[in-house]
CSV table of C-alpha atoms and ligand atoms in Angstrom, one decimal:
chain,number,residue,atom,x,y,z
A,206,MET,CA,-4.4,39.9,-6.1
A,207,ALA,CA,-1.2,41.9,-6.0
A,208,LYS,CA,1.6,41.1,-8.4
A,209,THR,CA,4.1,40.5,-5.6
A,210,ASP,CA,2.0,37.8,-4.1
A,211,ALA,CA,1.2,36.2,-7.4
A,212,ILE,CA,4.8,35.3,-8.3
A,213,ILE,CA,4.4,31.7,-7.1
A,214,GLY,CA,5.4,28.4,-8.6
A,215,TRP,CA,3.1,25.5,-9.4
A,216,LYS,CA,4.5,23.5,-6.5
A,217,THR,CA,3.7,26.2,-4.0
A,218,ILE,CA,0.4,27.4,-5.4
A,219,THR,CA,-2.5,26.6,-3.0
A,220,PHE,CA,-4.4,23.3,-3.5
A,221,GLY,CA,-7.1,23.9,-6.1
A,222,CYS,CA,-6.0,27.5,-6.2
A,223,HIS,CA,-8.1,28.1,-3.1
A,224,VAL,CA,-7.7,31.2,-1.1
A,225,LEU,CA,-7.2,29.8,2.4
A,226,GLU,CA,-7.1,32.9,4.4
A,227,PRO,CA,-10.3,34.9,4.9
A,228,GLY,CA,-10.2,38.6,4.2
A,229,SER,CA,-6.8,38.4,2.4
A,230,THR,CA,-7.9,41.0,-0.2
A,231,ALA,CA,-7.4,43.5,2.5
A,232,LYS,CA,-3.7,43.1,1.9
A,233,PHE,CA,-3.9,43.8,-1.8
A,234,ARG,CA,-4.4,46.9,-3.8
A,235,THR,CA,-7.3,46.1,-6.1
A,236,GLY,CA,-7.7,49.5,-7.6
A,237,ASP,CA,-4.4,49.9,-9.4
A,238,TRP,CA,-5.9,49.5,-12.9
A,239,ARG,CA,-8.3,52.4,-12.6
A,240,SER,CA,-8.3,54.9,-15.4
A,241,GLN,CA,-10.4,57.6,-13.7
A,242,ARG,CA,-10.9,58.7,-10.1
A,243,PRO,CA,-13.7,60.4,-8.3
A,244,VAL,CA,-13.1,63.9,-6.9
A,245,THR,CA,-15.7,65.3,-4.5
A,246,ASP,CA,-16.5,69.0,-4.4
A,247,ARG,CA,-17.2,69.6,-0.7
A,248,GLU,CA,-18.9,72.9,-1.5
A,249,LYS,CA,-21.7,70.9,-3.2
A,250,CYS,CA,-21.8,67.8,-1.0
A,251,ILE,CA,-24.7,67.5,1.4
A,252,LYS,CA,-23.2,64.4,3.2
A,253,CYS,CA,-26.2,62.3,2.1
A,254,GLY,CA,-24.1,59.1,1.8
A,255,MET,CA,-25.4,58.0,-1.6
A,256,CYS,CA,-21.9,57.5,-2.9
A,257,TRP,CA,-21.1,55.4,0.1
A,258,ILE,CA,-24.2,53.3,-0.4
A,259,PHE,CA,-23.8,52.8,-4.1
A,260,CYS,CA,-20.0,52.2,-4.4
A,261,PRO,CA,-19.8,48.5,-5.4
A,262,ASP,CA,-16.4,48.2,-3.9
A,263,MET,CA,-17.2,49.7,-0.6
A,264,ALA,CA,-14.4,52.1,-1.2
A,265,TYR,CA,-16.0,55.0,0.6
A,266,SER,CA,-15.8,55.7,4.3
A,267,GLN,CA,-17.0,58.6,6.3
A,268,THR,CA,-14.6,61.2,7.7
A,269,GLU,CA,-15.0,62.7,11.2
A,270,ASP,CA,-16.6,65.8,9.8
A,271,GLY,CA,-19.2,63.8,7.9
A,272,TYR,CA,-17.9,63.9,4.4
A,273,TYR,CA,-17.2,60.7,2.3
A,274,VAL,CA,-13.8,59.8,0.9
A,275,ALA,CA,-13.1,57.0,-1.4
A,276,ASP,CA,-10.0,54.8,-0.8
A,277,MET,CA,-7.9,54.8,-3.9
A,278,GLU,CA,-6.4,51.4,-3.0
A,279,TYR,CA,-9.7,49.9,-3.9
A,280,CYS,CA,-11.6,52.3,-6.1
A,281,LYS,CA,-12.0,50.9,-9.6
A,282,GLY,CA,-13.0,54.2,-11.2
A,283,CYS,CA,-16.4,52.9,-12.3
A,284,GLY,CA,-18.1,56.2,-11.9
A,285,ILE,CA,-21.2,54.9,-10.2
A,286,CYS,CA,-20.7,57.3,-7.2
A,287,ALA,CA,-20.6,60.3,-9.6
A,288,HIS,CA,-23.7,59.0,-11.4
A,289,GLU,CA,-25.7,58.6,-8.2
A,290,CYS,CA,-24.6,61.8,-6.4
A,291,PRO,CA,-27.8,63.9,-6.1
A,292,LYS,CA,-25.8,67.1,-6.1
A,293,ASP,CA,-23.4,66.4,-8.9
A,294,ALA,CA,-20.7,66.9,-6.3
A,295,ILE,CA,-18.5,64.1,-7.7
A,296,THR,CA,-16.4,64.5,-10.9
A,297,MET,CA,-14.5,61.7,-12.5
A,298,VAL,CA,-11.0,62.9,-13.5
A,299,PRO,CA,-8.5,60.9,-15.6
A,300,GLU,CA,-5.7,59.1,-13.7
A,301,GLU,CA,-2.3,60.5,-14.6
B,22,MET,CA,-20.9,-11.9,0.5
B,23,ALA,CA,-20.9,-10.8,-3.0
B,24,LYS,CA,-23.9,-12.1,-5.0
B,25,ARG,CA,-23.9,-12.9,-8.7
B,26,VAL,CA,-27.1,-11.6,-10.3
B,27,GLY,CA,-28.5,-11.1,-13.7
B,28,ILE,CA,-28.9,-7.3,-13.8
B,29,GLU,CA,-29.1,-4.4,-16.3
B,30,VAL,CA,-25.7,-2.7,-16.3
B,31,SER,CA,-27.3,0.7,-15.6
B,32,ILE,CA,-28.9,-0.7,-12.5
B,33,ALA,CA,-25.6,-2.3,-11.5
B,34,VAL,CA,-23.9,1.1,-11.7
B,35,ALA,CA,-26.7,2.6,-9.6
B,36,GLU,CA,-26.1,-0.2,-7.1
B,37,ALA,CA,-22.5,0.6,-6.9
B,38,VAL,CA,-23.3,4.3,-6.3
B,39,LYS,CA,-25.7,3.2,-3.5
B,40,LEU,CA,-23.1,0.9,-2.0
B,41,ALA,CA,-20.7,3.9,-2.1
B,42,ASP,CA,-23.3,5.6,0.1
B,43,VAL,CA,-23.2,8.9,-1.8
B,44,ASP,CA,-24.5,12.0,-0.1
B,45,LEU,CA,-25.8,13.8,-3.2
B,46,VAL,CA,-27.0,12.8,-6.7
B,47,ALA,CA,-27.8,15.6,-9.1
B,48,ALA,CA,-29.6,14.4,-12.1
B,49,TYR,CA,-31.1,15.4,-15.3
B,50,PRO,CA,-32.3,12.4,-17.3
B,51,ILE,CA,-30.8,12.0,-20.8
B,52,THR,CA,-30.9,8.8,-22.8
B,53,PRO,CA,-29.2,6.4,-22.5
B,54,GLN,CA,-28.0,7.4,-19.0
B,55,THR,CA,-31.6,7.7,-17.6
B,56,HIS,CA,-31.9,4.3,-15.9
B,57,ILE,CA,-28.9,5.0,-13.6
B,58,VAL,CA,-30.4,8.1,-12.0
B,59,GLU,CA,-33.9,6.8,-12.2
B,60,HIS,CA,-32.9,3.8,-10.1
B,61,LEU,CA,-31.1,6.1,-7.6
B,62,SER,CA,-34.1,8.4,-7.3
B,63,GLU,CA,-36.2,5.3,-6.4
B,64,ASP,CA,-33.6,4.2,-3.8
B,65,VAL,CA,-33.7,7.7,-2.3
B,66,ALA,CA,-37.5,7.8,-2.3
B,67,ASN,CA,-37.7,4.4,-0.7
B,68,GLY,CA,-35.3,5.3,2.0
B,69,LYS,CA,-32.8,2.7,0.8
B,70,LEU,CA,-30.2,5.4,0.2
B,71,ASP,CA,-29.8,8.3,2.6
B,72,ALA,CA,-28.9,11.0,0.1
B,73,GLU,CA,-30.1,14.3,-1.4
B,74,PHE,CA,-31.5,13.7,-4.9
B,75,VAL,CA,-31.5,17.0,-6.7
B,76,PRO,CA,-33.7,16.9,-9.9
B,77,VAL,CA,-32.1,19.8,-11.7
B,78,GLU,CA,-33.5,21.5,-14.8
B,79,SER,CA,-30.5,20.9,-17.0
B,80,GLU,CA,-27.1,19.2,-17.1
B,81,HIS,CA,-25.5,22.6,-16.7
B,82,SER,CA,-27.2,22.9,-13.4
B,83,ALA,CA,-26.5,19.2,-12.5
B,84,MET,CA,-22.7,19.8,-12.7
B,85,SER,CA,-23.0,23.2,-10.9
B,86,CYS,CA,-24.9,21.4,-8.2
B,87,CYS,CA,-22.3,18.7,-8.0
B,88,CYS,CA,-19.5,21.3,-7.7
B,89,GLY,CA,-21.3,23.0,-4.7
B,90,SER,CA,-22.0,19.6,-3.1
B,91,SER,CA,-18.4,18.3,-3.5
B,92,ALA,CA,-17.0,21.6,-2.2
B,93,ALA,CA,-19.1,21.2,0.9
B,94,GLY,CA,-17.5,17.9,1.5
B,95,ALA,CA,-20.3,15.6,0.3
B,96,ARG,CA,-19.7,12.4,-1.7
B,97,THR,CA,-21.2,13.4,-5.0
B,98,PHE,CA,-22.4,11.5,-8.1
B,99,THR,CA,-24.1,12.3,-11.4
B,100,ALA,CA,-24.5,10.7,-14.8
B,101,SER,CA,-24.8,12.1,-18.3
B,102,SER,CA,-24.7,11.5,-22.0
B,103,SER,CA,-24.3,13.2,-25.4
B,104,GLN,CA,-25.8,16.7,-25.7
B,105,GLY,CA,-26.3,16.7,-22.0
B,106,LEU,CA,-22.7,16.2,-21.4
B,107,SER,CA,-22.0,19.0,-23.9
B,108,LEU,CA,-24.4,21.2,-22.0
B,109,MET,CA,-22.3,20.6,-18.9
B,110,SER,CA,-19.1,21.5,-20.7
B,111,GLU,CA,-18.7,24.9,-19.3
B,112,ILE,CA,-18.8,23.6,-15.7
B,113,LEU,CA,-16.7,20.4,-16.3
B,114,TYR,CA,-13.4,22.3,-16.3
B,115,ILE,CA,-14.2,23.8,-12.9
B,116,PRO,CA,-14.1,20.9,-10.5
B,117,SER,CA,-11.0,19.5,-12.0
B,118,THR,CA,-8.6,22.4,-11.5
B,119,MET,CA,-10.5,23.1,-8.3
B,120,ARG,CA,-9.8,19.5,-7.2
B,121,LEU,CA,-13.4,18.5,-6.4
B,122,PRO,CA,-13.7,14.7,-6.5
B,123,ILE,CA,-17.1,14.3,-8.3
B,124,VAL,CA,-17.8,10.9,-9.8
B,125,MET,CA,-19.8,10.8,-13.1
B,126,VAL,CA,-20.8,7.8,-15.2
B,127,VAL,CA,-21.2,8.8,-18.9
B,128,ALA,CA,-23.3,6.5,-21.0
B,129,ASN,CA,-21.5,7.4,-24.3
B,130,ARG,CA,-23.7,8.4,-27.1
B,131,ALA,CA,-23.4,10.2,-30.5
B,132,LEU,CA,-23.8,13.9,-30.9
B,133,SER,CA,-26.4,15.7,-33.1
B,134,ALA,CA,-27.0,16.5,-35.9
B,135,PRO,CA,-28.7,14.4,-37.1
B,136,ILE,CA,-30.3,13.4,-33.8
B,137,SER,CA,-29.0,10.0,-32.7
B,138,ILE,CA,-29.6,8.4,-29.4
B,139,TRP,CA,-27.2,5.5,-30.3
B,140,ASN,CA,-23.7,4.8,-29.1
B,141,ASP,CA,-20.3,6.1,-30.1
B,142,HIS,CA,-17.6,8.1,-28.3
B,143,GLN,CA,-18.0,11.5,-29.8
B,144,ASP,CA,-19.6,13.0,-26.7
B,145,ILE,CA,-16.6,12.2,-24.5
B,146,MET,CA,-14.0,13.0,-27.1
B,147,VAL,CA,-15.4,16.6,-27.1
B,148,GLN,CA,-14.6,16.5,-23.3
B,149,ARG,CA,-11.3,14.9,-23.6
B,150,ASP,CA,-9.4,17.8,-22.1
B,151,ILE,CA,-11.6,18.7,-19.1
B,152,GLY,CA,-8.9,17.4,-16.8
B,153,TRP,CA,-10.9,14.6,-15.2
B,154,ILE,CA,-9.6,11.1,-14.7
B,155,GLN,CA,-11.3,8.8,-17.2
B,156,THR,CA,-11.8,5.1,-17.5
B,157,PHE,CA,-13.7,3.0,-20.1
B,158,ALA,CA,-15.6,-0.1,-19.1
B,159,GLU,CA,-15.8,-3.1,-21.3
B,160,ASN,CA,-18.6,-5.1,-19.7
B,161,GLY,CA,-21.1,-4.9,-16.9
B,162,GLN,CA,-18.8,-6.2,-14.2
B,163,GLU,CA,-16.3,-3.6,-15.1
B,164,ALA,CA,-18.9,-0.8,-15.1
B,165,PHE,CA,-19.8,-1.8,-11.5
B,166,ASP,CA,-16.2,-2.3,-10.3
B,167,LEU,CA,-14.9,0.9,-12.0
B,168,THR,CA,-17.6,3.0,-10.4
B,169,LEU,CA,-16.5,1.9,-7.0
B,170,HIS,CA,-12.9,2.4,-8.0
B,171,ALA,CA,-13.7,5.9,-9.2
B,172,PHE,CA,-14.9,7.0,-5.8
B,173,ARG,CA,-11.9,5.4,-4.2
B,174,VAL,CA,-9.4,7.2,-6.5
B,175,ALA,CA,-11.2,10.5,-6.9
B,176,GLU,CA,-11.5,11.1,-3.2
B,177,ASP,CA,-8.0,9.9,-2.3
B,178,ARG,CA,-6.5,13.1,-0.7
B,179,ARG,CA,-3.4,12.8,-2.9
B,180,VAL,CA,-5.6,12.8,-6.0
B,181,SER,CA,-8.7,14.8,-5.2
B,182,LEU,CA,-9.8,15.0,-8.8
B,183,PRO,CA,-13.2,14.3,-10.5
B,184,MET,CA,-13.5,11.1,-12.4
B,185,ILE,CA,-15.6,9.7,-15.3
B,186,VAL,CA,-16.4,6.1,-15.9
B,187,ASN,CA,-17.4,5.7,-19.6
B,188,ILE,CA,-19.8,3.0,-20.5
B,189,ASP,CA,-21.2,2.5,-24.0
B,190,GLY,CA,-24.8,3.7,-24.3
B,191,PHE,CA,-27.3,0.9,-24.8
B,192,THR,CA,-24.8,-1.7,-26.0
B,193,LEU,CA,-23.5,-1.8,-22.4
B,194,SER,CA,-25.9,0.4,-20.4
B,195,HIS,CA,-29.0,-1.4,-21.3
B,196,VAL,CA,-27.9,-5.0,-21.5
B,197,ILE,CA,-28.6,-7.5,-18.8
B,198,GLU,CA,-25.5,-9.3,-17.7
B,199,PRO,CA,-24.5,-11.6,-14.8
B,200,ILE,CA,-22.7,-9.2,-12.5
B,201,GLU,CA,-21.2,-9.9,-9.1
B,202,ILE,CA,-22.6,-7.3,-6.8
B,203,LEU,CA,-20.4,-6.7,-3.7
B,204,ASP,CA,-22.1,-6.4,-0.4
B,205,GLN,CA,-22.0,-3.3,1.9
B,206,GLU,CA,-19.3,-4.8,4.2
B,207,GLU,CA,-17.1,-5.6,1.3
B,208,VAL,CA,-17.5,-2.1,-0.2
B,209,ASN,CA,-16.8,-0.5,3.2
B,210,ARG,CA,-13.5,-2.4,3.3
B,211,TYR,CA,-12.5,-0.9,-0.1
B,212,LEU,CA,-13.9,2.6,0.1
B,213,PRO,CA,-13.1,4.8,3.1
B,214,PRO,CA,-15.4,7.7,4.0
B,215,PHE,CA,-14.8,10.9,2.1
B,216,LYS,CA,-12.5,13.2,3.9
B,217,PRO,CA,-11.8,16.3,1.7
B,218,ARG,CA,-8.6,18.2,2.0
B,219,TYR,CA,-10.6,21.5,2.1
B,220,ARG,CA,-14.3,22.1,2.2
B,221,LEU,CA,-16.6,25.0,2.5
B,222,ASP,CA,-17.3,25.6,6.1
B,223,PRO,CA,-18.7,28.8,7.6
B,224,LYS,CA,-16.6,28.3,10.7
B,225,LYS,CA,-13.4,28.1,8.7
B,226,PRO,CA,-14.0,30.3,5.7
B,227,ILE,CA,-12.0,29.8,2.5
B,228,THR,CA,-12.5,30.9,-1.1
B,229,MET,CA,-12.8,28.4,-3.9
B,230,GLY,CA,-12.6,29.5,-7.5
B,231,PRO,CA,-11.0,32.9,-7.2
B,232,VAL,CA,-9.8,35.0,-10.1
B,233,GLY,CA,-6.6,33.7,-11.7
B,234,ILE,CA,-4.7,36.7,-13.0
B,235,PRO,CA,-2.1,36.0,-15.7
B,236,GLU,CA,0.6,35.6,-13.0
B,237,VAL,CA,-1.0,32.6,-11.5
B,238,TYR,CA,-3.3,31.0,-14.1
B,239,THR,CA,-0.5,29.0,-15.8
B,240,GLU,CA,0.8,27.7,-12.5
B,241,ALA,CA,-2.7,26.6,-11.4
B,242,LYS,CA,-3.1,24.7,-14.7
B,243,VAL,CA,0.3,23.1,-14.4
B,244,ALA,CA,-0.5,22.1,-10.8
B,245,HIS,CA,-3.6,20.4,-12.1
B,246,ASP,CA,-1.8,18.7,-14.9
B,247,GLN,CA,0.8,17.4,-12.6
B,248,ALA,CA,-1.9,16.2,-10.1
B,249,LEU,CA,-3.6,14.3,-12.9
B,250,LYS,CA,-0.4,12.6,-14.0
B,251,ALA,CA,0.5,11.8,-10.5
B,252,SER,CA,-2.9,10.2,-9.9
B,253,LYS,CA,-1.8,7.2,-11.9
B,254,LYS,CA,0.0,5.7,-9.0
B,255,VAL,CA,-3.1,5.9,-6.8
B,256,ILE,CA,-5.2,4.5,-9.7
B,257,LEU,CA,-3.0,1.5,-10.0
B,258,LYS,CA,-2.8,0.9,-6.2
B,259,ALA,CA,-6.6,1.1,-5.9
B,260,TRP,CA,-6.8,-1.6,-8.7
B,261,ASP,CA,-4.2,-3.8,-6.9
B,262,GLU,CA,-6.2,-3.6,-3.7
B,263,PHE,CA,-9.4,-4.3,-5.5
B,264,ALA,CA,-7.7,-7.5,-6.9
B,265,GLU,CA,-6.5,-8.5,-3.5
B,266,LEU,CA,-10.0,-8.1,-1.9
B,267,PHE,CA,-12.2,-9.3,-4.7
B,268,GLY,CA,-10.0,-11.2,-7.1
B,269,ARG,CA,-10.6,-9.1,-10.2
B,270,ARG,CA,-7.5,-7.5,-11.6
B,271,TYR,CA,-7.6,-4.3,-13.7
B,272,GLN,CA,-4.8,-2.6,-15.5
B,273,PRO,CA,-4.6,0.7,-17.4
B,274,VAL,CA,-4.0,-1.2,-20.7
B,275,GLU,CA,-5.0,-4.7,-21.4
B,276,THR,CA,-3.9,-7.2,-24.0
B,277,TYR,CA,-5.4,-10.2,-25.7
B,278,ARG,CA,-3.3,-12.7,-27.6
B,279,SER,CA,-0.8,-10.0,-28.2
B,280,GLU,CA,2.5,-11.7,-27.3
B,281,ASP,CA,3.6,-12.6,-30.8
B,282,ALA,CA,1.1,-10.5,-32.7
B,283,GLU,CA,2.3,-8.5,-35.7
B,284,THR,CA,-0.9,-6.5,-36.1
B,285,LEU,CA,-2.7,-5.2,-33.1
B,286,LEU,CA,-6.2,-3.8,-32.9
B,287,VAL,CA,-6.5,-1.0,-30.4
B,288,THR,CA,-9.9,-0.4,-28.9
B,289,MET,CA,-11.7,1.3,-26.0
B,290,GLY,CA,-15.0,0.2,-24.4
B,291,SER,CA,-17.4,-2.6,-25.1
B,292,ILE,CA,-16.5,-3.3,-28.7
B,293,SER,CA,-13.4,-4.9,-27.2
B,294,GLU,CA,-15.4,-8.0,-26.5
B,295,THR,CA,-16.3,-8.4,-30.2
B,296,ALA,CA,-12.7,-7.6,-31.0
B,297,MET,CA,-11.5,-10.6,-29.0
B,298,THR,CA,-13.9,-12.8,-30.9
B,299,ALA,CA,-12.5,-11.4,-34.1
B,300,VAL,CA,-8.9,-12.0,-32.9
B,301,ASP,CA,-9.8,-15.6,-32.2
B,302,ALA,CA,-11.3,-16.0,-35.7
B,303,MET,CA,-8.2,-14.5,-37.4
B,304,ARG,CA,-5.9,-16.5,-35.2
B,305,GLU,CA,-7.7,-19.7,-36.4
B,306,LYS,CA,-6.9,-18.6,-40.0
B,307,GLY,CA,-3.2,-18.4,-38.9
B,308,GLN,CA,-3.0,-14.6,-38.7
B,309,LYS,CA,-0.7,-13.1,-36.1
B,310,VAL,CA,-3.3,-10.6,-34.7
B,311,GLY,CA,-3.9,-9.4,-31.2
B,312,LEU,CA,-5.7,-6.8,-29.2
B,313,VAL,CA,-4.7,-3.9,-27.0
B,314,ARG,CA,-7.5,-2.3,-25.0
B,315,ILE,CA,-7.2,1.0,-23.3
B,316,ARG,CA,-9.0,1.1,-20.0
B,317,LEU,CA,-7.4,4.2,-18.5
B,318,TRP,CA,-7.9,7.1,-21.0
B,319,ARG,CA,-6.8,10.0,-18.8
B,320,PRO,CA,-4.1,10.3,-17.6
B,321,PHE,CA,-3.0,8.4,-20.7
B,322,PRO,CA,-0.8,5.4,-19.7
B,323,ALA,CA,1.8,6.0,-22.4
B,324,GLN,CA,4.5,3.7,-20.8
B,325,GLU,CA,2.1,0.9,-20.2
B,326,PHE,CA,0.8,1.2,-23.8
B,327,ARG,CA,4.3,1.1,-25.3
B,328,LYS,CA,4.9,-2.1,-23.3
B,329,ALA,CA,1.6,-3.6,-24.2
B,330,ALA,CA,2.2,-3.0,-27.9
B,331,GLY,CA,5.3,-5.0,-27.7
B,332,LYS,CA,7.0,-5.8,-30.9
B,333,ALA,CA,4.0,-5.4,-33.1
B,334,LYS,CA,4.6,-3.9,-36.6
B,335,VAL,CA,1.2,-2.4,-37.2
B,336,LEU,CA,-1.4,-0.8,-34.9
B,337,ALA,CA,-4.9,-0.5,-36.2
B,338,VAL,CA,-6.5,2.0,-34.0
B,339,ILE,CA,-10.3,2.2,-33.8
B,340,ASP,CA,-11.7,5.6,-33.0
B,341,ARG,CA,-15.4,5.8,-32.4
B,342,CYS,CA,-15.4,9.5,-33.2
B,343,LEU,CA,-15.1,11.5,-36.4
B,344,PRO,CA,-13.3,14.7,-35.8
B,345,PRO,CA,-14.2,16.7,-38.9
B,346,GLY,CA,-11.2,18.4,-40.5
B,347,ALA,CA,-8.7,16.9,-38.1
B,348,PRO,CA,-5.7,14.9,-39.3
B,349,CYS,CA,-6.8,11.9,-37.3
B,350,GLY,CA,-9.1,10.5,-34.6
B,351,PRO,CA,-8.3,11.4,-31.0
B,352,VAL,CA,-7.1,7.9,-29.9
B,353,GLY,CA,-5.0,7.6,-33.1
B,354,GLU,CA,-3.5,11.1,-32.4
B,355,ASP,CA,-2.6,10.2,-28.9
B,356,LEU,CA,-0.9,7.0,-30.0
B,357,ARG,CA,1.0,8.7,-32.7
B,358,ALA,CA,2.3,11.1,-30.1
B,359,VAL,CA,3.1,8.2,-27.7
B,360,PHE,CA,5.3,6.5,-30.4
B,361,TYR,CA,6.8,9.6,-31.9
B,362,LYS,CA,10.5,9.0,-32.5
B,363,VAL,CA,10.4,5.8,-30.6
B,364,PRO,CA,12.9,3.5,-32.3
B,365,GLY,CA,11.2,0.5,-33.9
B,366,ALA,CA,7.8,2.0,-33.4
B,367,PRO,CA,4.9,0.3,-35.1
B,368,LYS,CA,3.1,1.9,-38.0
B,369,ILE,CA,-0.1,3.4,-36.8
B,370,PHE,CA,-3.3,3.5,-38.9
B,371,SER,CA,-6.5,5.1,-37.7
B,372,PHE,CA,-10.0,3.9,-38.4
B,373,VAL,CA,-13.3,5.4,-37.6
B,374,ALA,CA,-16.0,2.9,-36.9
B,375,GLY,CA,-19.2,2.4,-35.1
B,376,LEU,CA,-20.6,5.9,-35.3
B,377,GLY,CA,-24.1,6.6,-34.1
B,378,GLY,CA,-24.9,3.0,-33.2
B,379,ARG,CA,-23.5,1.4,-36.3
B,380,ASP,CA,-22.6,-2.2,-35.5
B,381,VAL,CA,-19.0,-3.1,-35.1
B,382,THR,CA,-18.9,-6.7,-36.0
B,383,VAL,CA,-16.2,-9.4,-36.2
B,384,GLU,CA,-16.2,-8.8,-39.9
B,385,THR,CA,-15.5,-5.1,-39.3
B,386,PHE,CA,-12.4,-5.9,-37.3
B,387,GLU,CA,-11.3,-8.4,-40.0
B,388,GLU,CA,-11.7,-5.6,-42.6
B,389,ILE,CA,-9.8,-3.2,-40.4
B,390,VAL,CA,-6.9,-5.6,-40.0
B,391,GLU,CA,-6.8,-6.3,-43.7
B,392,LYS,CA,-6.8,-2.6,-44.5
B,393,ALA,CA,-4.1,-1.8,-42.0
B,394,GLN,CA,-1.9,-4.5,-43.4
B,395,ALA,CA,-2.4,-3.3,-46.9
B,396,LYS,CA,-1.6,0.3,-45.8
B,397,ALA,CA,1.5,-0.9,-44.1
B,398,ARG,CA,2.8,-2.1,-47.5
B,399,LYS,CA,2.1,1.2,-49.3
B,400,ARG,CA,2.3,4.8,-48.2
B,401,PRO,CA,-1.3,5.8,-47.6
B,402,ARG,CA,-2.2,9.4,-48.2
B,403,GLU,CA,-5.0,9.7,-45.8
B,404,LEU,CA,-4.3,9.7,-42.0
B,405,TYR,CA,-7.6,7.9,-41.1
B,406,GLU,CA,-10.3,6.0,-42.9
B,407,VAL,CA,-13.9,5.6,-42.1
B,408,ILE,CA,-14.9,2.0,-42.2
B,409,GLY,CA,-18.1,0.7,-43.7
B,410,VAL,CA,-19.2,4.0,-45.3
B,411,ARG,CA,-21.5,3.6,-48.2
B,412,GLU,CA,-20.3,5.5,-51.3
B,413,LYS,CA,-23.4,5.5,-53.5
C,763,SF4,S1,-15.7,55.3,-9.0
C,763,SF4,FE1,-16.8,53.4,-8.5
C,763,SF4,S2,-15.4,52.2,-7.3
C,763,SF4,FE2,-14.6,54.3,-7.3
C,763,SF4,S3,-15.5,55.2,-5.5
C,763,SF4,FE3,-16.9,55.7,-7.1
C,763,SF4,S4,-18.4,54.0,-7.1
C,763,SF4,FE4,-16.6,53.3,-5.9
C,764,SF4,S1,-23.5,61.4,-2.9
C,764,SF4,FE1,-22.7,63.4,-3.4
C,764,SF4,S2,-23.8,64.7,-2.0
C,764,SF4,FE2,-24.1,62.6,-1.2
C,764,SF4,S3,-22.4,62.3,0.2
C,764,SF4,FE3,-21.7,61.6,-1.7
C,764,SF4,S4,-20.6,63.3,-2.7
C,764,SF4,FE4,-21.9,64.1,-1.0
């Protein structure tokens, strides 16, 4: 939940704190507390898609030329993609 | 037409649940609550009650199951006691802020150690702050009536909060009393079908129970607190309507011979019947003693209580719970807060009595009144006193 949306009074907060609109997380940046980000070395990448499969946040999507890029709006920096990459193509680098 | 029958109170409660036509009963049997769900399981098995009966493997699962069921829009019931209620604890906070109107009857019982299956209020006092509406029944008729009242209030769309009816284990749950059992038509007139404000529906997806980051958690809790406080209106209205339809009138706080009383006993639950006998006995001896009984425990009816206490000089509050290391028992604490800085407020003395099934007799109440009056003359050091404890 993004901060801007969360500034809400007790009278206007949804009943039972339910989220009444499906897919509303699409509107929020959920990866802004990440301390590391994955960086892919395209020289090593074989486009196998393991990072895309394993990312628990479904942050990866495929580019037109077959590579995989993680969306930094959603990446939590967990490092699973780097761990699973069979070619060690992904390096986790500290967020500035 | 309503029928007056000699019936065990647990079975009467089960009858009320059946008449409420619940959709789901989740149950794990724990003494002394067992007879309630046992009877309901028979009714479901015999086809007398068209409901899902879910025999879960623990109370933790029972309450989890109830949350799911209520969220799906089903009228939901369970019952519990003692350690079982404690095992539910983690889940109990969830349906209240999430506004799921589950109804639960708690057959109050002591907590271990040592193991005790007998009655006191320690199990529910641990759960005082779960944010459910809570009432305490004094006798079998009340247990039956308050169970129907609970469905009516909990499911009211303005309230939509879970609700507990407390009945004393064994001393109430297992006694046979003459109880007027309402018939289906009468119950239907009082209790409309459950129409939730929101429910889980694949065709209209919503999320219940999302993460509450620091920016919203406080507001969610305040909204819940306000809803609980605001429920009092609906609670009172539902009691009024009950009185209109069936002639039995209930109030959040009830008094007995309190008008001119100087000392008032304060009780909750079934010991109030003995307390009335004790008041009569003391009145015979010319003592100005009365009784105030709390029926609605949460939200606490502070205003009504102040009014009920009238001009009494001394309140002798009986807690059936010993909170180790605390300054005072929970009911005593609440009342001290209710009267804090109120001009002319009575002196409040707390007593702990009737733990783990120990009898609270007419003599116990007489002793309490005597002690309270003696304390009022001096400045007592201790904030509460355990009655009837053997020293040697
Ligand atoms: S670091 Fe974790 S969240 Fe981020 S892209 Fe890799 S697997 Fe996904
Ligand atoms: S797992 Fe490694 S090699 Fe496979 S697509 Fe992802 S970055 Fe490329």
